[in-house]
mmCIF file of C-alpha atoms and ligand atoms in Angstrom:
data_model
loop_
_atom_site.group_PDB
_atom_site.id
_atom_site.type_symbol
_atom_site.label_atom_id
_atom_site.label_comp_id
_atom_site.label_asym_id
_atom_site.label_seq_id
_atom_site.Cartn_x
_atom_site.Cartn_y
_atom_site.Cartn_z
ATOM 1 C CA MET A 29 107.496 118.938 89.345
ATOM 2 C CA PRO A 30 103.822 119.111 90.431
ATOM 3 C CA LEU A 31 103.130 119.194 94.158
ATOM 4 C CA ILE A 32 101.954 115.803 95.467
ATOM 5 C CA LYS A 33 99.370 116.212 98.230
ATOM 6 C CA THR A 34 98.894 113.418 100.763
ATOM 7 C CA GLY A 35 97.905 112.918 104.392
ATOM 8 C CA VAL A 36 96.234 110.730 106.987
ATOM 9 C CA ILE A 37 92.592 110.873 108.024
ATOM 10 C CA GLY A 38 91.313 109.788 111.443
ATOM 11 C CA HIS A 39 89.473 110.971 114.520
ATOM 12 C CA PRO A 40 91.301 111.894 116.710
ATOM 13 C CA ILE A 41 94.437 112.289 114.617
ATOM 14 C CA ALA A 42 96.872 114.458 116.608
ATOM 15 C CA HIS A 43 98.699 111.378 117.997
ATOM 16 C CA SER A 44 99.479 109.918 114.543
ATOM 17 C CA LYS A 45 103.142 109.251 113.724
ATOM 18 C CA SER A 46 102.404 109.057 109.986
ATOM 19 C CA PRO A 47 103.133 112.756 109.237
ATOM 20 C CA LEU A 48 106.558 112.401 110.849
ATOM 21 C CA ILE A 49 107.343 109.269 108.808
ATOM 22 C CA HIS A 50 106.157 110.531 105.418
ATOM 23 C CA ASN A 51 107.577 114.031 105.841
ATOM 24 C CA TYR A 52 110.942 112.479 106.744
ATOM 25 C CA TRP A 53 110.933 110.634 103.405
ATOM 26 C CA ILE A 54 109.644 113.636 101.423
ATOM 27 C CA GLU A 55 112.580 115.660 102.740
ATOM 28 C CA ARG A 56 115.122 112.868 102.413
ATOM 29 C CA HIS A 57 114.232 112.270 98.753
ATOM 30 C CA GLY A 58 113.958 116.003 97.977
ATOM 31 C CA LEU A 59 110.364 115.579 96.715
ATOM 32 C CA SER A 60 107.778 118.225 96.093
ATOM 33 C CA GLY A 61 105.029 117.035 98.390
ATOM 34 C CA THR A 62 102.975 117.497 101.527
ATOM 35 C CA TYR A 63 101.628 115.033 104.079
ATOM 36 C CA GLU A 64 99.256 116.333 106.719
ATOM 37 C CA ALA A 65 97.103 115.019 109.534
ATOM 38 C CA ILE A 66 93.407 115.610 108.786
ATOM 39 C CA ASP A 67 90.760 115.153 111.467
ATOM 40 C CA ILE A 68 87.484 113.929 109.970
ATOM 41 C CA ASP A 69 84.501 113.197 112.185
ATOM 42 C CA PRO A 70 82.833 109.836 111.321
ATOM 43 C CA GLU A 71 79.610 111.700 110.412
ATOM 44 C CA GLU A 72 81.554 113.788 107.910
ATOM 45 C CA LEU A 73 83.595 111.036 106.255
ATOM 46 C CA LYS A 74 82.053 111.321 102.774
ATOM 47 C CA ASN A 75 82.189 115.136 102.741
ATOM 48 C CA GLY A 76 85.699 115.155 104.145
ATOM 49 C CA ILE A 77 86.960 112.779 101.476
ATOM 50 C CA ASN A 78 85.160 114.693 98.693
ATOM 51 C CA GLN A 79 86.999 117.777 99.870
ATOM 52 C CA LEU A 80 90.323 115.951 99.576
ATOM 53 C CA ILE A 81 89.418 114.940 96.016
ATOM 54 C CA GLU A 82 88.344 118.484 95.089
ATOM 55 C CA THR A 83 91.483 120.031 96.558
ATOM 56 C CA GLY A 84 93.702 117.773 94.448
ATOM 57 C CA PHE A 85 94.943 115.194 96.938
ATOM 58 C CA ASN A 86 96.844 112.253 95.405
ATOM 59 C CA GLY A 87 96.146 109.893 98.272
ATOM 60 C CA PHE A 88 95.788 109.419 102.008
ATOM 61 C CA ASN A 89 96.220 106.948 104.836
ATOM 62 C CA VAL A 90 93.255 105.943 106.926
ATOM 63 C CA THR A 91 93.292 105.264 110.645
ATOM 64 C CA ILE A 92 90.836 104.726 113.526
ATOM 65 C CA PRO A 93 87.833 104.902 113.238
ATOM 66 C CA HIS A 94 87.567 105.010 109.421
ATOM 67 C CA LYS A 95 89.443 101.873 108.285
ATOM 68 C CA ARG A 96 86.270 99.877 107.636
ATOM 69 C CA SER A 97 83.794 102.637 106.754
ATOM 70 C CA VAL A 98 86.049 104.082 104.040
ATOM 71 C CA MET A 99 85.719 100.809 102.094
ATOM 72 C CA GLU A 100 82.266 101.615 100.782
ATOM 73 C CA LEU A 101 83.489 104.974 99.482
ATOM 74 C CA CYS A 102 86.282 103.386 97.436
ATOM 75 C CA ASP A 103 85.774 102.822 93.709
ATOM 76 C CA THR A 104 88.095 99.801 93.759
ATOM 77 C CA LEU A 105 89.519 97.610 96.512
ATOM 78 C CA ASP A 106 92.442 95.292 95.955
ATOM 79 C CA GLU A 107 92.476 91.664 97.076
ATOM 80 C CA THR A 108 94.295 92.444 100.343
ATOM 81 C CA ALA A 109 91.842 95.143 101.409
ATOM 82 C CA ARG A 110 88.918 92.870 100.612
ATOM 83 C CA ALA A 111 90.386 89.897 102.475
ATOM 84 C CA VAL A 112 91.372 91.906 105.545
ATOM 85 C CA GLY A 113 88.130 93.889 105.502
ATOM 86 C CA ALA A 114 89.864 97.202 106.120
ATOM 87 C CA VAL A 115 91.597 99.945 104.112
ATOM 88 C CA ASN A 116 94.541 101.923 105.452
ATOM 89 C CA THR A 117 95.773 103.435 102.186
ATOM 90 C CA VAL A 118 93.843 105.191 99.419
ATOM 91 C CA THR A 119 95.259 106.438 96.122
ATOM 92 C CA ILE A 120 93.250 108.995 94.130
ATOM 93 C CA ARG A 121 93.450 108.808 90.341
ATOM 94 C CA GLU A 122 91.136 110.873 88.125
ATOM 95 C CA LYS A 123 88.956 111.541 91.176
ATOM 96 C CA LYS A 124 88.499 107.807 91.839
ATOM 97 C CA LEU A 125 89.491 106.165 95.121
ATOM 98 C CA HIS A 126 91.576 102.972 95.108
ATOM 99 C CA GLY A 127 91.874 101.248 98.480
ATOM 100 C CA THR A 128 94.455 98.815 99.808
ATOM 101 C CA ASN A 129 95.776 97.590 103.146
ATOM 102 C CA THR A 130 99.513 97.876 103.774
ATOM 103 C CA ASP A 131 99.432 96.638 107.404
ATOM 104 C CA VAL A 132 99.809 93.130 105.989
ATOM 105 C CA PHE A 133 103.071 94.081 104.245
ATOM 106 C CA GLY A 134 104.196 96.036 107.341
ATOM 107 C CA PHE A 135 103.757 93.085 109.658
ATOM 108 C CA ILE A 136 105.496 90.545 107.410
ATOM 109 C CA GLU A 137 108.296 92.893 106.326
ATOM 110 C CA ASN A 138 109.056 93.754 109.964
ATOM 111 C CA ILE A 139 109.674 90.067 110.674
ATOM 112 C CA ARG A 140 111.717 89.644 107.485
ATOM 113 C CA GLN A 141 113.956 92.580 108.381
ATOM 114 C CA SER A 142 114.234 91.878 112.118
ATOM 115 C CA ALA A 143 114.494 88.083 111.994
ATOM 116 C CA PRO A 144 115.745 87.255 108.472
ATOM 117 C CA ASP A 145 116.311 83.576 109.283
ATOM 118 C CA PHE A 146 112.744 83.003 110.444
ATOM 119 C CA ASP A 147 110.975 80.429 108.276
ATOM 120 C CA PHE A 148 107.211 81.061 108.167
ATOM 121 C CA THR A 149 106.550 77.577 106.800
ATOM 122 C CA LYS A 150 108.355 75.822 109.679
ATOM 123 C CA GLY A 151 105.482 75.455 112.141
ATOM 124 C CA SER A 152 102.377 76.778 113.849
ATOM 125 C CA ALA A 153 101.696 80.414 114.662
ATOM 126 C CA CYS A 154 99.687 81.575 117.639
ATOM 127 C CA ILE A 155 97.855 84.906 117.401
ATOM 128 C CA ILE A 156 96.625 86.612 120.566
ATOM 129 C CA GLY A 157 93.676 88.888 119.731
ATOM 130 C CA ALA A 158 91.063 89.074 116.982
ATOM 131 C CA GLY A 159 90.594 92.797 116.370
ATOM 132 C CA GLY A 160 91.421 94.825 113.259
ATOM 133 C CA ALA A 161 95.172 94.326 113.468
ATOM 134 C CA ALA A 162 94.755 90.566 113.970
ATOM 135 C CA ARG A 163 92.944 90.366 110.628
ATOM 136 C CA ALA A 164 95.959 91.876 108.828
ATOM 137 C CA VAL A 165 98.386 89.635 110.746
ATOM 138 C CA LEU A 166 96.337 86.535 109.981
ATOM 139 C CA TYR A 167 96.104 87.327 106.275
ATOM 140 C CA GLY A 168 99.861 87.983 106.125
ATOM 141 C CA LEU A 169 100.650 84.658 107.803
ATOM 142 C CA LEU A 170 98.320 82.785 105.465
ATOM 143 C CA LYS A 171 100.027 84.392 102.470
ATOM 144 C CA GLU A 172 103.374 83.223 103.865
ATOM 145 C CA ASN A 173 102.036 79.653 104.007
ATOM 146 C CA VAL A 174 102.160 79.188 107.765
ATOM 147 C CA PRO A 175 100.947 75.587 108.089
ATOM 148 C CA GLU A 176 98.686 76.059 111.124
ATOM 149 C CA ILE A 177 97.289 79.110 112.880
ATOM 150 C CA ARG A 178 95.875 79.126 116.387
ATOM 151 C CA ILE A 179 93.967 82.142 117.587
ATOM 152 C CA THR A 180 92.736 83.142 121.005
ATOM 153 C CA ASN A 181 90.718 86.199 121.969
ATOM 154 C CA ARG A 182 88.799 87.366 125.026
ATOM 155 C CA THR A 183 85.647 87.519 122.901
ATOM 156 C CA GLN A 184 85.585 84.115 121.234
ATOM 157 C CA GLU A 185 82.980 84.989 118.572
ATOM 158 C CA LYS A 186 85.501 87.398 117.078
ATOM 159 C CA SER A 187 88.024 84.564 116.656
ATOM 160 C CA GLU A 188 85.321 82.449 115.051
ATOM 161 C CA GLY A 189 84.492 85.396 112.754
ATOM 162 C CA LEU A 190 88.021 85.315 111.363
ATOM 163 C CA LYS A 191 87.346 81.849 109.964
ATOM 164 C CA ASP A 192 84.789 83.405 107.605
ATOM 165 C CA MET A 193 87.149 86.180 106.609
ATOM 166 C CA VAL A 194 89.813 83.985 105.083
ATOM 167 C CA ASN A 195 88.022 80.670 104.878
ATOM 168 C CA ALA A 196 91.007 79.256 106.704
ATOM 169 C CA ASN A 197 91.389 76.216 108.845
ATOM 170 C CA LEU A 198 91.942 78.206 112.022
ATOM 171 C CA LYS A 199 92.197 76.603 115.416
ATOM 172 C CA VAL A 200 90.205 78.744 117.823
ATOM 173 C CA ILE A 201 91.448 78.379 121.410
ATOM 174 C CA PRO A 202 89.296 79.605 124.329
ATOM 175 C CA TRP A 203 90.826 82.638 126.104
ATOM 176 C CA GLN A 204 91.027 80.746 129.425
ATOM 177 C CA GLU A 205 93.125 78.051 127.746
ATOM 178 C CA ARG A 206 95.438 80.411 125.850
ATOM 179 C CA GLU A 207 98.641 79.118 127.421
ATOM 180 C CA GLY A 208 97.863 75.676 126.007
ATOM 181 C CA ALA A 209 97.997 77.184 122.496
ATOM 182 C CA LEU A 210 101.706 77.871 122.872
ATOM 183 C CA SER A 211 103.151 74.371 122.985
ATOM 184 C CA GLY A 212 104.976 73.486 119.801
ATOM 185 C CA ALA A 213 104.368 76.907 118.188
ATOM 186 C CA SER A 214 107.078 78.563 116.053
ATOM 187 C CA LEU A 215 105.641 82.056 116.260
ATOM 188 C CA LEU A 216 103.679 83.993 118.871
ATOM 189 C CA VAL A 217 102.142 87.363 118.026
ATOM 190 C CA ASN A 218 100.303 89.702 120.368
ATOM 191 C CA THR A 219 97.800 91.775 118.391
ATOM 192 C CA THR A 220 95.748 92.977 121.375
ATOM 193 C CA SER A 221 96.172 96.407 122.911
ATOM 194 C CA LEU A 222 97.168 94.716 126.183
ATOM 195 C CA GLY A 223 100.621 95.802 127.317
ATOM 196 C CA MET A 224 100.277 99.244 125.750
ATOM 197 C CA THR A 225 101.020 102.250 127.964
ATOM 198 C CA GLY A 226 97.849 102.961 129.946
ATOM 199 C CA LYS A 227 96.292 99.518 129.279
ATOM 200 C CA PRO A 228 96.406 96.385 131.438
ATOM 201 C CA SER A 229 99.235 93.903 130.885
ATOM 202 C CA LEU A 230 98.803 90.783 128.809
ATOM 203 C CA GLU A 231 98.504 87.954 131.335
ATOM 204 C CA LEU A 232 100.273 85.126 129.554
ATOM 205 C CA ASP A 233 102.820 82.679 130.934
ATOM 206 C CA ILE A 234 104.920 81.635 127.933
ATOM 207 C CA ALA A 235 106.833 78.800 129.659
ATOM 208 C CA ALA A 236 105.223 76.263 127.301
ATOM 209 C CA LEU A 237 106.508 78.083 124.196
ATOM 210 C CA PRO A 238 109.504 76.364 122.533
ATOM 211 C CA LYS A 239 112.758 78.278 123.094
ATOM 212 C CA ASP A 240 113.362 78.615 119.363
ATOM 213 C CA ALA A 241 109.983 80.285 118.737
ATOM 214 C CA LEU A 242 109.877 83.898 117.567
ATOM 215 C CA VAL A 243 107.837 86.317 119.705
ATOM 216 C CA CYS A 244 106.357 89.507 118.182
ATOM 217 C CA ASP A 245 104.342 92.237 119.799
ATOM 218 C CA ILE A 246 102.663 94.766 117.525
ATOM 219 C CA VAL A 247 102.288 97.166 120.457
ATOM 220 C CA TYR A 248 105.188 99.650 120.212
ATOM 221 C CA ALA A 249 104.566 101.951 123.190
ATOM 222 C CA PRO A 250 106.386 100.784 125.233
ATOM 223 C CA LEU A 251 108.790 99.235 122.735
ATOM 224 C CA TYR A 252 109.675 96.391 125.106
ATOM 225 C CA THR A 253 106.347 95.125 126.445
ATOM 226 C CA ASN A 254 106.176 92.673 129.342
ATOM 227 C CA LEU A 255 105.548 89.910 126.823
ATOM 228 C CA LEU A 256 108.777 90.733 124.969
ATOM 229 C CA LYS A 257 110.722 91.031 128.227
ATOM 230 C CA GLN A 258 109.436 87.638 129.341
ATOM 231 C CA ALA A 259 110.389 86.160 125.958
ATOM 232 C CA GLN A 260 113.893 87.621 126.133
ATOM 233 C CA GLN A 261 114.397 86.220 129.641
ATOM 234 C CA GLN A 262 113.375 82.837 128.332
ATOM 235 C CA GLY A 263 115.870 83.078 125.477
ATOM 236 C CA ASN A 264 113.335 83.533 122.641
ATOM 237 C CA GLN A 265 114.135 85.837 119.739
ATOM 238 C CA ILE A 266 111.848 88.881 119.720
ATOM 239 C CA VAL A 267 110.513 91.409 117.186
ATOM 240 C CA THR A 268 109.190 94.754 118.452
ATOM 241 C CA GLY A 269 106.152 96.541 116.986
ATOM 242 C CA ILE A 270 107.704 99.767 115.695
ATOM 243 C CA GLY A 271 108.897 98.140 112.469
ATOM 244 C CA MET A 272 105.343 97.219 111.460
ATOM 245 C CA LEU A 273 104.328 100.869 111.752
ATOM 246 C CA LEU A 274 107.315 102.042 109.708
ATOM 247 C CA HIS A 275 107.170 99.348 107.024
ATOM 248 C CA GLN A 276 103.414 99.687 106.424
ATOM 249 C CA ALA A 277 104.088 103.268 105.350
ATOM 250 C CA ARG A 278 106.542 102.275 102.583
ATOM 251 C CA PRO A 279 104.153 100.891 99.904
ATOM 252 C CA ALA A 280 101.788 103.850 100.424
ATOM 253 C CA PHE A 281 104.636 106.337 99.940
ATOM 254 C CA GLU A 282 105.821 104.493 96.833
ATOM 255 C CA GLU A 283 102.306 104.478 95.373
ATOM 256 C CA TRP A 284 101.971 108.267 95.699
ATOM 257 C CA PHE A 285 105.557 109.483 95.172
ATOM 258 C CA GLY A 286 106.990 106.751 92.930
ATOM 259 C CA VAL A 287 109.939 106.103 95.269
ATOM 260 C CA ARG A 288 110.219 103.064 97.567
ATOM 261 C CA PRO A 289 111.635 104.603 100.780
ATOM 262 C CA GLU A 290 113.768 102.837 103.385
ATOM 263 C CA VAL A 291 113.359 102.478 107.127
ATOM 264 C CA THR A 292 116.557 103.933 108.583
ATOM 265 C CA PRO A 293 117.774 103.766 112.219
ATOM 266 C CA GLU A 294 117.368 107.569 112.274
ATOM 267 C CA LEU A 295 113.696 107.310 111.268
ATOM 268 C CA GLU A 296 113.076 104.577 113.842
ATOM 269 C CA ALA A 297 114.627 106.738 116.576
ATOM 270 C CA LEU A 298 112.471 109.707 115.522
ATOM 271 C CA ALA A 299 109.303 107.588 115.567
ATOM 272 C CA LEU A 300 110.090 106.291 119.051
ATOM 273 C CA LYS A 301 110.597 109.789 120.557
HETATM 274 P P1 NAP B 408 90.928 96.547 118.077
HETATM 275 O O1 NAP B 408 90.348 96.203 116.760
HETATM 276 O O2 NAP B 408 90.211 97.446 119.002
HETATM 277 O O3 NAP B 408 91.216 95.141 118.845
HETATM 278 C C1 NAP B 408 91.661 95.143 120.186
HETATM 279 C C2 NAP B 408 92.041 93.727 120.601
HETATM 280 O O4 NAP B 408 92.529 93.782 121.947
HETATM 281 C C3 NAP B 408 90.851 92.742 120.610
HETATM 282 O O5 NAP B 408 91.335 91.445 120.315
HETATM 283 C C4 NAP B 408 90.375 92.853 122.076
HETATM 284 O O6 NAP B 408 89.672 91.726 122.528
HETATM 285 C C5 NAP B 408 91.714 92.932 122.785
HETATM 286 N N1 NAP B 408 91.572 93.512 124.111
HETATM 287 C C6 NAP B 408 91.417 94.821 124.433
HETATM 288 N N2 NAP B 408 91.299 94.966 125.780
HETATM 289 C C7 NAP B 408 91.383 93.719 126.302
HETATM 290 C C8 NAP B 408 91.335 93.207 127.624
HETATM 291 N N3 NAP B 408 91.192 94.007 128.711
HETATM 292 N N4 NAP B 408 91.472 91.861 127.815
HETATM 293 C C9 NAP B 408 91.623 91.032 126.743
HETATM 294 N N5 NAP B 408 91.675 91.461 125.468
HETATM 295 C C10 NAP B 408 91.558 92.788 125.249
HETATM 296 O O7 NAP B 408 92.370 97.207 117.914
HETATM 297 P P2 NAP B 408 93.449 96.948 116.745
HETATM 298 O O8 NAP B 408 93.286 97.968 115.699
HETATM 299 O O9 NAP B 408 93.405 95.513 116.381
HETATM 300 O O10 NAP B 408 94.827 97.298 117.505
HETATM 301 C C11 NAP B 408 95.311 96.475 118.540
HETATM 302 C C12 NAP B 408 96.688 96.971 118.991
HETATM 303 O O11 NAP B 408 97.617 96.858 117.930
HETATM 304 C C13 NAP B 408 96.703 98.445 119.410
HETATM 305 O O12 NAP B 408 97.530 98.550 120.555
HETATM 306 C C14 NAP B 408 97.349 99.148 118.244
HETATM 307 O O13 NAP B 408 98.064 100.307 118.629
HETATM 308 C C15 NAP B 408 98.319 98.068 117.754
HETATM 309 N N6 NAP B 408 98.633 98.205 116.334
HETATM 310 C C16 NAP B 408 99.935 98.356 115.980
HETATM 311 C C17 NAP B 408 100.273 98.474 114.650
HETATM 312 C C18 NAP B 408 101.708 98.648 114.271
HETATM 313 O O14 NAP B 408 101.941 99.128 113.166
HETATM 314 N N7 NAP B 408 102.659 98.268 115.102
HETATM 315 C C19 NAP B 408 99.272 98.433 113.660
HETATM 316 C C20 NAP B 408 97.943 98.263 114.052
HETATM 317 C C21 NAP B 408 97.628 98.153 115.399
HETATM 318 P P3 NAP B 408 88.051 91.718 122.413
HETATM 319 O O15 NAP B 408 87.769 91.326 121.004
HETATM 320 O O16 NAP B 408 87.645 90.690 123.407
HETATM 321 O O17 NAP B 408 87.588 93.100 122.756
#
């Protein structure tokens, strides 16, 4: 069996959990493959990627700060990558780069697995944040036919910018009025970095959120953010962020290795260490 060479590019890259995830699956499935973390400076992106092509790589994941800039180096982009405006997975075939975005799948699949009874079509969703991750979350929710999406972000122009991205009928809520966006919502998602270890907390009183709404945080360090703790105290069902990270890796692995891997409790525990 030929060796399948894969990895993740970013800058910095030492913190990435992707090598742990993919190497766990390579070992578990007894595959002949490698997955390594590759630091590429933004100035060197084209050269760095050419080197991966020349050294026979089959594909790679893309993380900060290359998710947008890698798009122009791809020979093809699928519909998801184009709609989200970012690529996190590249497959190399006959020296050509094919880009996609699996964060969308990761976000939706995490909810499906963690809250199987949740009905996306039931009611409004409220997204906090309008950065890169919010774009993937928004696209995923639109694909799941969420009837109304409200979005609130510190920098309002970025929320407005998302309207162009998907041509959707988004309700943009000013940051100061964010608590008002919660009434009647079925789903609340934090996509900001607020609440992450080392960052300020997300200041959001969720008293107005219906008790049967689902609350997700895509931040996974800590696993139980203040938002999720507040939601639990209020009796809302919660979904933590680690599943998005693990599930987004599955379609990439399948694309390169031809095996759709599973997220096991053992893998989740390893990723949270
Ligand atoms: P990003 O593009 O830099 O966006 C950051 C977001 O956080 C923006 O909406 C920004 O608002 C907001 N923000 C940052 N500091 C703030 C503050 N002090 N007050 C109010 N808002 C603030 O980052 P990203 O790529 O979207 O990632 C966001 C978070 O999601 C990160 O913590 C990342 O680790 C996590 N994430 C998790 C997964 C997963 O698999 N679980 C996947 C992707 C990302 P402004 O627009 O006003 O700056």
